[in-house]
PDB file of C-alpha atoms in Angstrom:
ATOM      1  CA  MET A   1     -17.126  15.763   5.925  1.00 73.00           C
ATOM      2  CA  THR A   2     -16.326  13.814   8.540  1.00 83.00           C
ATOM      3  CA  GLU A   3     -13.822  11.098   6.942  1.00 95.00           C
ATOM      4  CA  THR A   4     -11.998   7.805   8.457  1.00 98.00           C
ATOM      5  CA  TRP A   5      -9.260   6.178   7.196  1.00 98.00           C
ATOM      6  CA  ILE A   6      -8.788   2.551   7.444  1.00 98.00           C
ATOM      7  CA  ILE A   7      -4.883   1.780   7.258  1.00 98.00           C
ATOM      8  CA  LEU A   8      -3.903  -1.999   6.902  1.00 98.00           C
ATOM      9  CA  GLY A   9      -0.019  -2.355   7.730  1.00 97.00           C
ATOM     10  CA  ALA A  10      -0.692   0.590   9.719  1.00 96.00           C
ATOM     11  CA  THR A  11       2.891  -0.627  12.100  1.00 94.00           C
ATOM     12  CA  SER A  12       5.158   0.279   9.082  1.00 92.00           C
ATOM     13  CA  SER A  13       6.943   3.625   8.754  1.00 92.00           C
ATOM     14  CA  MET A  14       4.894   4.923   5.568  1.00 92.00           C
ATOM     15  CA  ALA A  15       1.727   4.020   7.600  1.00 96.00           C
ATOM     16  CA  ARG A  16       2.709   5.567  10.766  1.00 96.00           C
ATOM     17  CA  ALA A  17       4.158   8.187   8.818  1.00 95.00           C
ATOM     18  CA  PHE A  18       0.324   8.547   6.371  1.00 97.00           C
ATOM     19  CA  ALA A  19      -1.142   8.200   9.696  1.00 98.00           C
ATOM     20  CA  ARG A  20      -0.005  11.172  11.133  1.00 97.00           C
ATOM     21  CA  ALA A  21      -1.042  13.376   8.684  1.00 96.00           C
ATOM     22  CA  VAL A  22      -4.184  12.448   7.938  1.00 97.00           C
ATOM     23  CA  SER A  23      -5.022  12.728  11.806  1.00 97.00           C
ATOM     24  CA  LYS A  24      -3.769  16.160  11.636  1.00 96.00           C
ATOM     25  CA  ASN A  25      -5.928  16.875   8.693  1.00 95.00           C
ATOM     26  CA  GLY A  26      -8.900  15.833  11.165  1.00 96.00           C
ATOM     27  CA  ASP A  27      -9.892  12.609  10.026  1.00 97.00           C
ATOM     28  CA  GLN A  28     -10.561   9.882  11.871  1.00 98.00           C
ATOM     29  CA  VAL A  29      -8.254   6.474  11.255  1.00 98.00           C
ATOM     30  CA  ILE A  30      -8.600   2.794  12.038  1.00 98.00           C
ATOM     31  CA  LEU A  31      -5.082   0.977  12.515  1.00 98.00           C
ATOM     32  CA  ALA A  32      -4.669  -1.977  11.758  1.00 98.00           C
ATOM     33  CA  GLY A  33      -2.321  -4.406  12.187  1.00 97.00           C
ATOM     34  CA  ARG A  34      -1.183  -7.695  13.614  1.00 96.00           C
ATOM     35  CA  ASP A  35       1.384  -5.853  16.700  1.00 96.00           C
ATOM     36  CA  ILE A  36      -1.343  -4.397  19.338  1.00 97.00           C
ATOM     37  CA  PRO A  37       0.811  -1.904  21.401  1.00 97.00           C
ATOM     38  CA  ASP A  38       2.566  -0.987  18.618  1.00 97.00           C
ATOM     39  CA  LEU A  39      -0.480   0.210  16.755  1.00 98.00           C
ATOM     40  CA  GLU A  40      -1.828   1.915  20.175  1.00 98.00           C
ATOM     41  CA  ALA A  41       1.109   4.059  20.769  1.00 97.00           C
ATOM     42  CA  SER A  42       0.757   5.019  16.451  1.00 97.00           C
ATOM     43  CA  ALA A  43      -3.238   5.705  18.073  1.00 98.00           C
ATOM     44  CA  SER A  44      -2.346   7.822  20.971  1.00 98.00           C
ATOM     45  CA  ASP A  45       0.291  10.024  18.967  1.00 97.00           C
ATOM     46  CA  CYS A  46      -2.935  10.201  16.186  1.00 98.00           C
ATOM     47  CA  ALA A  47      -5.398  11.719  18.702  1.00 98.00           C
ATOM     48  CA  LEU A  48      -2.284  13.966  19.827  1.00 97.00           C
ATOM     49  CA  GLN A  49      -2.505  15.150  16.162  1.00 97.00           C
ATOM     50  CA  GLY A  50      -6.298  15.674  15.971  1.00 97.00           C
ATOM     51  CA  ALA A  51      -7.822  12.655  15.129  1.00 97.00           C
ATOM     52  CA  PRO A  52     -11.240  13.172  17.004  1.00 97.00           C
ATOM     53  CA  ILE A  53     -11.376   8.932  16.605  1.00 98.00           C
ATOM     54  CA  ALA A  54      -7.545   6.726  16.372  1.00 98.00           C
ATOM     55  CA  GLU A  55      -8.482   2.674  17.074  1.00 98.00           C
ATOM     56  CA  ALA A  56      -6.501   0.016  17.277  1.00 98.00           C
ATOM     57  CA  ILE A  57      -7.450  -3.771  15.856  1.00 98.00           C
ATOM     58  CA  GLN A  58      -6.121  -6.505  14.856  1.00 98.00           C
ATOM     59  CA  PHE A  59      -5.492  -7.567  10.626  1.00 98.00           C
ATOM     60  CA  ASP A  60      -3.610 -10.117   9.305  1.00 98.00           C
ATOM     61  CA  ALA A  61      -3.471 -11.052   5.745  1.00 98.00           C
ATOM     62  CA  ARG A  62      -3.052 -13.893   6.437  1.00 98.00           C
ATOM     63  CA  ASP A  63      -6.218 -14.663   8.456  1.00 98.00           C
ATOM     64  CA  ALA A  64     -10.006 -13.523   6.583  1.00 96.00           C
ATOM     65  CA  GLY A  65     -11.104 -13.767   9.532  1.00 97.00           C
ATOM     66  CA  SER A  66      -9.675 -10.479  11.178  1.00 98.00           C
ATOM     67  CA  PHE A  67     -11.140  -8.995   8.217  1.00 98.00           C
ATOM     68  CA  ALA A  68     -15.103  -8.497   8.858  1.00 98.00           C
ATOM     69  CA  PRO A  69     -14.725  -6.082  12.881  1.00 98.00           C
ATOM     70  CA  ILE A  70     -12.448  -3.833  11.467  1.00 98.00           C
ATOM     71  CA  ILE A  71     -15.373  -3.329   8.296  1.00 98.00           C
ATOM     72  CA  GLU A  72     -18.285  -3.520  10.994  1.00 97.00           C
ATOM     73  CA  ARG A  73     -16.297  -1.170  13.173  1.00 98.00           C
ATOM     74  CA  ALA A  74     -15.778   1.228  10.419  1.00 97.00           C
ATOM     75  CA  SER A  75     -19.702   0.799   9.416  1.00 96.00           C
ATOM     76  CA  GLU A  76     -20.244   2.204  12.491  1.00 96.00           C
ATOM     77  CA  LEU A  77     -18.505   5.518  12.031  1.00 96.00           C
ATOM     78  CA  GLU A  78     -19.971   8.607  10.559  1.00 92.00           C
ATOM     79  CA  GLY A  79     -18.920   9.810   6.904  1.00 93.00           C
ATOM     80  CA  MET A  80     -16.646   8.363   4.082  1.00 96.00           C
ATOM     81  CA  ILE A  81     -14.627   5.307   4.823  1.00 98.00           C
ATOM     82  CA  ASN A  82     -10.828   5.200   3.145  1.00 98.00           C
ATOM     83  CA  VAL A  83      -8.032   2.488   3.064  1.00 98.00           C
ATOM     84  CA  ALA A  84      -5.025   3.114   2.523  1.00 98.00           C
ATOM     85  CA  VAL A  85      -3.326  -0.302   2.160  1.00 98.00           C
ATOM     86  CA  PHE A  86       0.764  -0.597   3.298  1.00 97.00           C
ATOM     87  CA  VAL A  87       0.720  -4.518   3.864  1.00 96.00           C
ATOM     88  CA  GLY A  88       3.496  -6.454   2.453  1.00 95.00           C
ATOM     89  CA  SER A  89       6.155  -8.471   3.225  1.00 94.00           C
ATOM     90  CA  MET A  90       8.849  -9.535   1.298  1.00 93.00           C
ATOM     91  CA  PRO A  91      11.393 -12.919   1.746  1.00 94.00           C
ATOM     92  CA  SER A  92      14.577 -12.141  -0.682  1.00 93.00           C
ATOM     93  CA  GLN A  93      14.888 -14.320  -4.061  1.00 94.00           C
ATOM     94  CA  ASP A  94      17.417 -16.666  -2.473  1.00 95.00           C
ATOM     95  CA  GLN A  95      15.442 -17.460   0.221  1.00 97.00           C
ATOM     96  CA  ILE A  96      12.437 -17.914  -2.188  1.00 97.00           C
ATOM     97  CA  ASP A  97      14.760 -19.667  -4.348  1.00 97.00           C
ATOM     98  CA  ALA A  98      15.971 -22.387  -1.184  1.00 97.00           C
ATOM     99  CA  ASP A  99      12.094 -21.827   0.034  1.00 98.00           C
ATOM    100  CA  PRO A 100       9.669 -22.130  -2.741  1.00 98.00           C
ATOM    101  CA  SER A 101       6.366 -22.666   0.052  1.00 98.00           C
ATOM    102  CA  LEU A 102       7.419 -19.003   1.101  1.00 98.00           C
ATOM    103  CA  ILE A 103       5.578 -18.040  -2.565  1.00 98.00           C
ATOM    104  CA  ALA A 104       2.315 -18.366  -1.244  1.00 98.00           C
ATOM    105  CA  GLY A 105       2.668 -15.753   1.975  1.00 98.00           C
ATOM    106  CA  THR A 106       4.894 -13.458  -0.202  1.00 98.00           C
ATOM    107  CA  VAL A 107       1.911 -13.437  -2.970  1.00 98.00           C
ATOM    108  CA  THR A 108      -1.318 -12.560   0.476  1.00 98.00           C
ATOM    109  CA  ASP A 109       0.380 -10.455   1.871  1.00 98.00           C
ATOM    110  CA  ASN A 110       1.186  -8.219  -0.761  1.00 98.00           C
ATOM    111  CA  TYR A 111      -1.748  -8.977  -3.069  1.00 98.00           C
ATOM    112  CA  ALA A 112      -4.617 -11.726  -2.417  1.00 98.00           C
ATOM    113  CA  GLY A 113      -5.301 -10.675   1.879  1.00 98.00           C
ATOM    114  CA  PRO A 114      -5.299  -7.065   0.455  1.00 98.00           C
ATOM    115  CA  ALA A 115      -7.362  -7.027  -2.066  1.00 98.00           C
ATOM    116  CA  THR A 116      -9.608  -9.310   0.036  1.00 98.00           C
ATOM    117  CA  PHE A 117     -10.377  -7.140   1.968  1.00 98.00           C
ATOM    118  CA  LEU A 118     -10.854  -4.539  -0.345  1.00 98.00           C
ATOM    119  CA  GLN A 119     -13.480  -6.702  -2.482  1.00 98.00           C
ATOM    120  CA  LEU A 120     -15.523  -6.862   1.028  1.00 98.00           C
ATOM    121  CA  ILE A 121     -15.512  -3.321   1.827  1.00 98.00           C
ATOM    122  CA  ALA A 122     -16.009  -1.971  -1.526  1.00 98.00           C
ATOM    123  CA  PRO A 123     -20.045  -2.077  -0.748  1.00 97.00           C
ATOM    124  CA  ALA A 124     -19.935  -0.363   2.742  1.00 97.00           C
ATOM    125  CA  MET A 125     -17.566   2.381   0.255  1.00 97.00           C
ATOM    126  CA  GLU A 126     -20.106   2.632  -2.397  1.00 97.00           C
ATOM    127  CA  GLU A 127     -23.318   3.280   0.336  1.00 95.00           C
ATOM    128  CA  ARG A 128     -21.247   6.366   1.287  1.00 94.00           C
ATOM    129  CA  GLY A 129     -20.419   7.586  -2.147  1.00 91.00           C
ATOM    130  CA  GLY A 130     -17.214   5.537  -2.697  1.00 87.00           C
ATOM    131  CA  GLY A 131     -14.237   7.088  -0.452  1.00 96.00           C
ATOM    132  CA  THR A 132     -11.097   6.517  -1.323  1.00 98.00           C
ATOM    133  CA  VAL A 133      -8.511   3.620  -1.533  1.00 98.00           C
ATOM    134  CA  VAL A 134      -4.566   4.094  -1.840  1.00 98.00           C
ATOM    135  CA  GLY A 135      -2.651   0.926  -2.619  1.00 98.00           C
ATOM    136  CA  VAL A 136       0.701   0.915  -1.729  1.00 97.00           C
ATOM    137  CA  GLY A 137       2.214  -1.287  -4.914  1.00 97.00           C
ATOM    138  CA  SER A 138       5.627  -0.834  -5.604  1.00 96.00           C
ATOM    139  CA  VAL A 139       8.631  -0.149  -8.757  1.00 95.00           C
ATOM    140  CA  ALA A 140       9.600  -3.675  -8.867  1.00 95.00           C
ATOM    141  CA  GLY A 141       5.942  -4.407 -10.006  1.00 97.00           C
ATOM    142  CA  ASP A 142       6.497  -3.032 -13.410  1.00 97.00           C
ATOM    143  CA  ARG A 143       8.830  -5.347 -14.632  1.00 96.00           C
ATOM    144  CA  GLY A 144      10.125  -8.848 -13.767  1.00 95.00           C
ATOM    145  CA  ARG A 145      13.544  -8.924 -12.769  1.00 92.00           C
ATOM    146  CA  ILE A 146      15.773 -11.704 -11.608  1.00 93.00           C
ATOM    147  CA  GLY A 147      16.314 -10.212  -7.955  1.00 91.00           C
ATOM    148  CA  ASN A 148      12.883 -10.373  -6.799  1.00 93.00           C
ATOM    149  CA  TYR A 149      10.789 -11.531  -9.449  1.00 96.00           C
ATOM    150  CA  VAL A 150       8.216 -13.574  -7.173  1.00 97.00           C
ATOM    151  CA  TYR A 151       7.837  -9.884  -5.118  1.00 97.00           C
ATOM    152  CA  GLY A 152       6.982  -8.202  -8.008  1.00 97.00           C
ATOM    153  CA  SER A 153       5.028 -10.386  -9.721  1.00 98.00           C
ATOM    154  CA  ALA A 154       3.019 -10.172  -6.448  1.00 98.00           C
ATOM    155  CA  LYS A 155       3.134  -6.116  -6.764  1.00 98.00           C
ATOM    156  CA  ALA A 156       1.735  -6.058 -10.458  1.00 98.00           C
ATOM    157  CA  GLY A 157      -1.084  -8.332  -9.619  1.00 98.00           C
ATOM    158  CA  PHE A 158      -2.230  -6.327  -7.125  1.00 98.00           C
ATOM    159  CA  HIS A 159      -1.452  -3.092  -9.521  1.00 98.00           C
ATOM    160  CA  THR A 160      -4.434  -4.476 -11.528  1.00 98.00           C
ATOM    161  CA  TYR A 161      -6.322  -5.091  -9.430  1.00 98.00           C
ATOM    162  CA  LEU A 162      -6.296  -1.295  -8.190  1.00 98.00           C
ATOM    163  CA  SER A 163      -6.749  -0.640 -11.697  1.00 98.00           C
ATOM    164  CA  GLY A 164     -10.208  -2.138 -11.623  1.00 98.00           C
ATOM    165  CA  MET A 165     -11.524  -1.291  -8.672  1.00 98.00           C
ATOM    166  CA  ARG A 166     -10.689   2.235  -9.632  1.00 98.00           C
ATOM    167  CA  ASN A 167     -12.517   1.524 -12.554  1.00 98.00           C
ATOM    168  CA  ARG A 168     -15.210   0.486 -10.394  1.00 97.00           C
ATOM    169  CA  LEU A 169     -15.734   2.742  -7.380  1.00 98.00           C
ATOM    170  CA  THR A 170     -15.302   6.090 -10.220  1.00 97.00           C
ATOM    171  CA  ARG A 171     -19.531   4.965 -10.802  1.00 96.00           C
ATOM    172  CA  SER A 172     -20.048   5.911  -7.396  1.00 96.00           C
ATOM    173  CA  GLY A 173     -17.936   8.660  -6.639  1.00 96.00           C
ATOM    174  CA  GLY A 174     -14.648   6.990  -5.171  1.00 97.00           C
ATOM    175  CA  HIS A 175     -11.299   7.150  -6.441  1.00 97.00           C
ATOM    176  CA  VAL A 176      -8.361   4.997  -6.061  1.00 98.00           C
ATOM    177  CA  VAL A 177      -4.604   5.793  -5.536  1.00 98.00           C
ATOM    178  CA  THR A 178      -2.396   3.586  -7.062  1.00 98.00           C
ATOM    179  CA  VAL A 179       1.238   3.974  -5.668  1.00 98.00           C
ATOM    180  CA  LYS A 180       4.237   3.058  -7.132  1.00 97.00           C
ATOM    181  CA  PRO A 181       6.948   4.198  -4.740  1.00 94.00           C
ATOM    182  CA  GLY A 182      11.111   3.075  -5.295  1.00 88.00           C
ATOM    183  CA  PHE A 183      13.280   2.461  -2.174  1.00 80.00           C
ATOM    184  CA  VAL A 184      12.441   3.545   0.694  1.00 68.00           C
ATOM    185  CA  ASP A 185      14.019   3.776   4.659  1.00 65.00           C
ATOM    186  CA  THR A 186      11.917   1.423   6.144  1.00 54.00           C
ATOM    187  CA  ALA A 187      12.465  -2.059   8.407  1.00 50.00           C
ATOM    188  CA  MET A 188      11.287  -4.439   5.459  1.00 52.00           C
ATOM    189  CA  THR A 189      14.082  -3.004   3.095  1.00 48.00           C
ATOM    190  CA  TRP A 190      16.856  -2.803   5.953  1.00 43.00           C
ATOM    191  CA  GLY A 191      20.258  -4.355   5.019  1.00 46.00           C
ATOM    192  CA  ILE A 192      19.183  -5.071   1.451  1.00 48.00           C
ATOM    193  CA  GLU A 193      22.536  -4.182  -1.094  1.00 51.00           C
ATOM    194  CA  GLY A 194      22.508  -2.529  -4.277  1.00 50.00           C
ATOM    195  CA  MET A 195      19.543   0.266  -2.990  1.00 46.00           C
ATOM    196  CA  PHE A 196      20.115   4.020  -4.204  1.00 52.00           C
ATOM    197  CA  LEU A 197      17.911   6.939  -4.313  1.00 59.00           C
ATOM    198  CA  VAL A 198      16.564   6.009  -1.072  1.00 68.00           C
ATOM    199  CA  ALA A 199      13.230   8.166  -0.057  1.00 82.00           C
ATOM    200  CA  THR A 200      11.964   8.881   3.561  1.00 89.00           C
ATOM    201  CA  PRO A 201       8.737   7.687   5.079  1.00 89.00           C
ATOM    202  CA  ASP A 202       7.346  11.589   5.525  1.00 91.00           C
ATOM    203  CA  LYS A 203       7.940  12.260   1.891  1.00 92.00           C
ATOM    204  CA  ILE A 204       5.883   9.434  -0.163  1.00 94.00           C
ATOM    205  CA  ALA A 205       3.306  10.192   2.555  1.00 93.00           C
ATOM    206  CA  ALA A 206       3.518  13.752   1.859  1.00 95.00           C
ATOM    207  CA  ASP A 207       3.519  12.560  -2.318  1.00 95.00           C
ATOM    208  CA  ILE A 208       0.480  10.071  -0.936  1.00 97.00           C
ATOM    209  CA  LEU A 209      -1.847  12.476   0.838  1.00 97.00           C
ATOM    210  CA  LYS A 210      -1.306  15.153  -2.345  1.00 97.00           C
ATOM    211  CA  ALA A 211      -2.420  12.642  -5.022  1.00 98.00           C
ATOM    212  CA  VAL A 212      -5.727  11.787  -3.238  1.00 97.00           C
ATOM    213  CA  GLU A 213      -6.473  15.756  -3.116  1.00 96.00           C
ATOM    214  CA  LYS A 214      -5.661  15.773  -6.769  1.00 97.00           C
ATOM    215  CA  ARG A 215      -7.091  12.766  -7.393  1.00 97.00           C
ATOM    216  CA  LYS A 216      -4.538  11.129  -8.996  1.00 98.00           C
ATOM    217  CA  ASP A 217      -4.601   8.081 -10.713  1.00 98.00           C
ATOM    218  CA  VAL A 218      -1.322   6.479 -10.761  1.00 98.00           C
ATOM    219  CA  ILE A 219       2.181   7.834  -8.497  1.00 98.00           C
ATOM    220  CA  TYR A 220       5.804   7.535  -8.352  1.00 97.00           C
ATOM    221  CA  THR A 221       7.342   8.251  -5.694  1.00 92.00           C
ATOM    222  CA  PRO A 222       9.686   9.726  -5.536  1.00 92.00           C
ATOM    223  CA  GLY A 223       8.656  10.847  -9.467  1.00 92.00           C
ATOM    224  CA  PHE A 224      11.789  10.581 -10.747  1.00 92.00           C
ATOM    225  CA  TRP A 225      11.395   7.049 -11.031  1.00 92.00           C
ATOM    226  CA  ARG A 226       8.902   7.310 -13.685  1.00 94.00           C
ATOM    227  CA  LEU A 227      11.946   7.838 -15.687  1.00 95.00           C
ATOM    228  CA  ILE A 228      13.997   5.033 -13.873  1.00 94.00           C
ATOM    229  CA  MET A 229      10.859   2.907 -14.558  1.00 94.00           C
ATOM    230  CA  GLY A 230      10.779   4.052 -18.412  1.00 96.00           C
ATOM    231  CA  ILE A 231      13.584   3.018 -19.764  1.00 95.00           C
ATOM    232  CA  ILE A 232      13.761  -0.368 -17.469  1.00 95.00           C
ATOM    233  CA  THR A 233      10.501  -1.176 -19.221  1.00 96.00           C
ATOM    234  CA  ALA A 234      11.384  -0.131 -22.189  1.00 97.00           C
ATOM    235  CA  ILE A 235      14.902  -2.006 -22.550  1.00 96.00           C
ATOM    236  CA  PRO A 236      13.508  -5.663 -25.087  1.00 96.00           C
ATOM    237  CA  GLU A 237      13.039  -8.480 -23.920  1.00 95.00           C
ATOM    238  CA  ARG A 238      16.275 -10.394 -25.340  1.00 95.00           C
ATOM    239  CA  VAL A 239      18.248  -7.834 -23.607  1.00 96.00           C
ATOM    240  CA  PHE A 240      16.319  -7.244 -20.557  1.00 94.00           C
ATOM    241  CA  LYS A 241      17.400 -10.839 -20.162  1.00 92.00           C
ATOM    242  CA  LYS A 242      21.155 -10.753 -20.238  1.00 90.00           C
ATOM    243  CA  LEU A 243      20.777  -7.698 -17.287  1.00 88.00           C
ATOM    244  CA  SER A 244      21.293  -8.537 -13.672  1.00 82.00           C
ATOM    245  CA  VAL A 245      19.015  -5.203 -13.240  1.00 78.00           C
TER     246      VAL A 245
END
């Protein structure tokens, strides 16, 4: 069956790796983001990998006016409509402490913008049998930590939204995979101190594709982050508030 993947935030290294993977499966791809020349180069690569249709289109999580053209284009194509959300931004907590106005953009990029897009496209997905949503969150959303609690709170909100959307799309045959990566070697994490057990984008993309095929609900990637976050979330609040983790 023909499938189309709308990939939001397609200029990220994780998104590129995922786009190549689904292109090798023969799926159609719509690469959506702000840097059109970069997206067009990725689209050419996807076509070489096997995607019968590979197109670049403008998307900005902070501009709801950019959403409709993507949905309209996907609706013109045959087959199931799928969406993979790789959108996000991560100002440091120090930057946000110095300028709290950054909170609005952080919440929009990581939660409100992607959620609005998914809310708008959900009816078209349901009409065709549900499709699949891949929502990339973060282990940072599992517990508020002093080093990134604004970013983490936005991801936590997105996790909760995806849980509700999973409940909704299941009724029409669709599915939602919530992805919680740990540290990944991307431009967004470049230069951050204290990172450990850093994964490659290709590893994350492979784990996501496997989760889609097995219709997993929530995955940590790499998998050992489930144990790490289980330990972190189990620490009593009276102890946790004294830690710098």
